[in-house]
Amino acid sequence: MQRLMIADGSDVVRKVGKRILSGLGFLVLEAGSSLEALARCEAELPNILIVDATMDGALELIGNVRMLPNGKAVRVYYCVVEADLRKMMMGKRAGADDFLLKPFDRKILTQVFGNLSLAA
């Protein structure tokens, strides 16, 4: 089972994401802040990390995860509210692999992560 972490300051976003992604076969971890997410990643890296772009320290979190042993193997999704090229490029430079648009729903998460859960 693949481990997926949602790092987002919104309890609602984390709860909805966890419900949907758990249903797709992921072991879902939650972090309400970048510091909490980094501490959890240092303890055990997830396979996939979803980072909310509006969270304080989001870019630093991505960079710090990339510097951890095996941190380059984590698939990082930078979650943005709108397709703002400047913000997306900042995420890419920090080390994000891909992007998610918020708000997301079951259909979007299934399209993005449905095949990844089966790959484990």
GROMACS .gro file of C-alpha atoms in nm:
model
  120
    1MET     CA    1   0.000   0.000   0.000
    2GLN     CA    2   0.140   0.336  -0.101
    3ARG     CA    3   0.172   0.608   0.163
    4LEU     CA    4   0.034   0.949   0.067
    5MET     CA    5   0.053   1.263   0.280
    6ILE     CA    6  -0.177   1.563   0.250
    7ALA     CA    7  -0.013   1.879   0.387
    8ASP     CA    8  -0.286   2.142   0.401
    9GLY     CA    9  -0.395   2.391   0.666
   10SER     CA   10  -0.763   2.314   0.604
   11ASP     CA   11  -0.915   2.035   0.814
   12VAL     CA   12  -1.194   2.001   0.557
   13VAL     CA   13  -0.957   1.959   0.261
   14ARG     CA   14  -0.754   1.699   0.450
   15LYS     CA   15  -1.064   1.508   0.562
   16VAL     CA   16  -1.224   1.501   0.215
   17GLY     CA   17  -0.893   1.412   0.048
   18LYS     CA   18  -0.827   1.136   0.300
   19ARG     CA   19  -1.171   0.984   0.250
   20ILE     CA   20  -1.137   0.980  -0.129
   21LEU     CA   21  -0.773   0.865  -0.142
   22SER     CA   22  -0.819   0.597   0.125
   23GLY     CA   23  -1.097   0.460  -0.095
   24LEU     CA   24  -0.844   0.439  -0.381
   25GLY     CA   25  -0.618   0.217  -0.169
   26PHE     CA   26  -0.370   0.467  -0.023
   27LEU     CA   27  -0.256   0.484   0.337
   28VAL     CA   28  -0.325   0.855   0.390
   29LEU     CA   29  -0.141   1.070   0.645
   30GLU     CA   30  -0.235   1.427   0.728
   31ALA     CA   31  -0.035   1.732   0.830
   32GLY     CA   32  -0.188   2.069   0.917
   33SER     CA   33   0.136   2.265   0.880
   34SER     CA   34   0.464   2.248   0.693
   35LEU     CA   35   0.652   2.182   1.018
   36GLU     CA   36   0.426   1.889   1.104
   37ALA     CA   37   0.461   1.754   0.750
   38LEU     CA   38   0.840   1.775   0.760
   39ALA     CA   39   0.854   1.600   1.099
   40ARG     CA   40   0.635   1.317   0.965
   41CYS     CA   41   0.848   1.293   0.648
   42GLU     CA   42   1.165   1.275   0.855
   43ALA     CA   43   1.014   0.986   1.052
   44GLU     CA   44   0.895   0.800   0.740
   45LEU     CA   45   0.877   0.934   0.386
   46PRO     CA   46   0.550   0.898   0.198
   47ASN     CA   47   0.549   0.782  -0.162
   48ILE     CA   48   0.337   1.084  -0.257
   49LEU     CA   49   0.313   1.427  -0.098
   50ILE     CA   50   0.038   1.681  -0.172
   51VAL     CA   51   0.141   2.030  -0.057
   52ASP     CA   52  -0.102   2.323  -0.046
   53ALA     CA   53   0.061   2.627  -0.208
   54THR     CA   54  -0.109   2.868   0.037
   55MET     CA   55   0.033   2.696   0.344
   56ASP     CA   56   0.308   2.888   0.525
   57GLY     CA   57   0.643   2.731   0.438
   58ALA     CA   58   0.509   2.521   0.149
   59LEU     CA   59   0.807   2.583  -0.080
   60GLU     CA   60   1.055   2.524   0.204
   61LEU     CA   61   0.875   2.198   0.287
   62ILE     CA   62   0.923   2.072  -0.068
   63GLY     CA   63   1.291   2.172  -0.070
   64ASN     CA   64   1.352   2.011   0.271
   65VAL     CA   65   1.181   1.687   0.168
   66ARG     CA   66   1.399   1.674  -0.143
   67MET     CA   67   1.711   1.699   0.078
   68LEU     CA   68   1.609   1.402   0.297
   69PRO     CA   69   1.759   1.059   0.225
   70ASN     CA   70   1.545   0.916  -0.060
   71GLY     CA   71   1.357   1.248  -0.073
   72LYS     CA   72   1.402   1.273  -0.447
   73ALA     CA   73   1.190   0.957  -0.486
   74VAL     CA   74   0.881   1.122  -0.334
   75ARG     CA   75   0.624   1.228  -0.594
   76VAL     CA   76   0.533   1.587  -0.493
   77TYR     CA   77   0.210   1.754  -0.607
   78TYR     CA   78   0.191   2.131  -0.554
   79CYS     CA   79  -0.175   2.221  -0.496
   80VAL     CA   80  -0.279   2.562  -0.631
   81VAL     CA   81  -0.615   2.741  -0.638
   82GLU     CA   82  -0.568   2.874  -0.990
   83ALA     CA   83  -0.332   2.798  -1.276
   84ASP     CA   84  -0.100   3.089  -1.188
   85LEU     CA   85   0.214   3.029  -1.394
   86ARG     CA   86   0.436   3.230  -1.158
   87LYS     CA   87   0.323   3.034  -0.852
   88MET     CA   88   0.348   2.704  -1.039
   89MET     CA   89   0.704   2.779  -1.152
   90MET     CA   90   0.800   2.860  -0.792
   91GLY     CA   91   0.668   2.517  -0.694
   92LYS     CA   92   0.854   2.351  -0.980
   93ARG     CA   93   1.181   2.522  -0.884
   94ALA     CA   94   1.134   2.408  -0.523
   95GLY     CA   95   1.108   2.049  -0.647
   96ALA     CA   96   0.740   1.977  -0.721
   97ASP     CA   97   0.679   1.707  -0.982
   98ASP     CA   98   0.325   1.803  -1.075
   99PHE     CA   99   0.028   2.020  -0.983
  100LEU     CA  100  -0.326   1.982  -0.854
  101LEU     CA  101  -0.597   2.245  -0.880
  102LYS     CA  102  -0.815   2.312  -0.576
  103PRO     CA  103  -1.087   2.246  -0.501
  104PHE     CA  104  -1.049   1.885  -0.600
  105ASP     CA  105  -1.316   1.617  -0.594
  106ARG     CA  106  -1.343   1.238  -0.628
  107LYS     CA  107  -1.335   1.251  -1.011
  108ILE     CA  108  -1.015   1.458  -1.025
  109LEU     CA  109  -0.834   1.258  -0.756
  110THR     CA  110  -0.936   0.930  -0.919
  111GLN     CA  111  -0.801   1.052  -1.256
  112VAL     CA  112  -0.470   1.164  -1.105
  113PHE     CA  113  -0.410   0.892  -0.846
  114GLY     CA  114  -0.625   0.596  -0.953
  115ASN     CA  115  -0.348   0.419  -1.144
  116LEU     CA  116  -0.077   0.512  -0.891
  117SER     CA  117  -0.247   0.323  -0.607
  118LEU     CA  118  -0.241   0.007  -0.818
  119ALA     CA  119   0.131   0.046  -0.897
  120ALA     CA  120   0.242  -0.036  -0.542
   0.00000   0.00000   0.00000
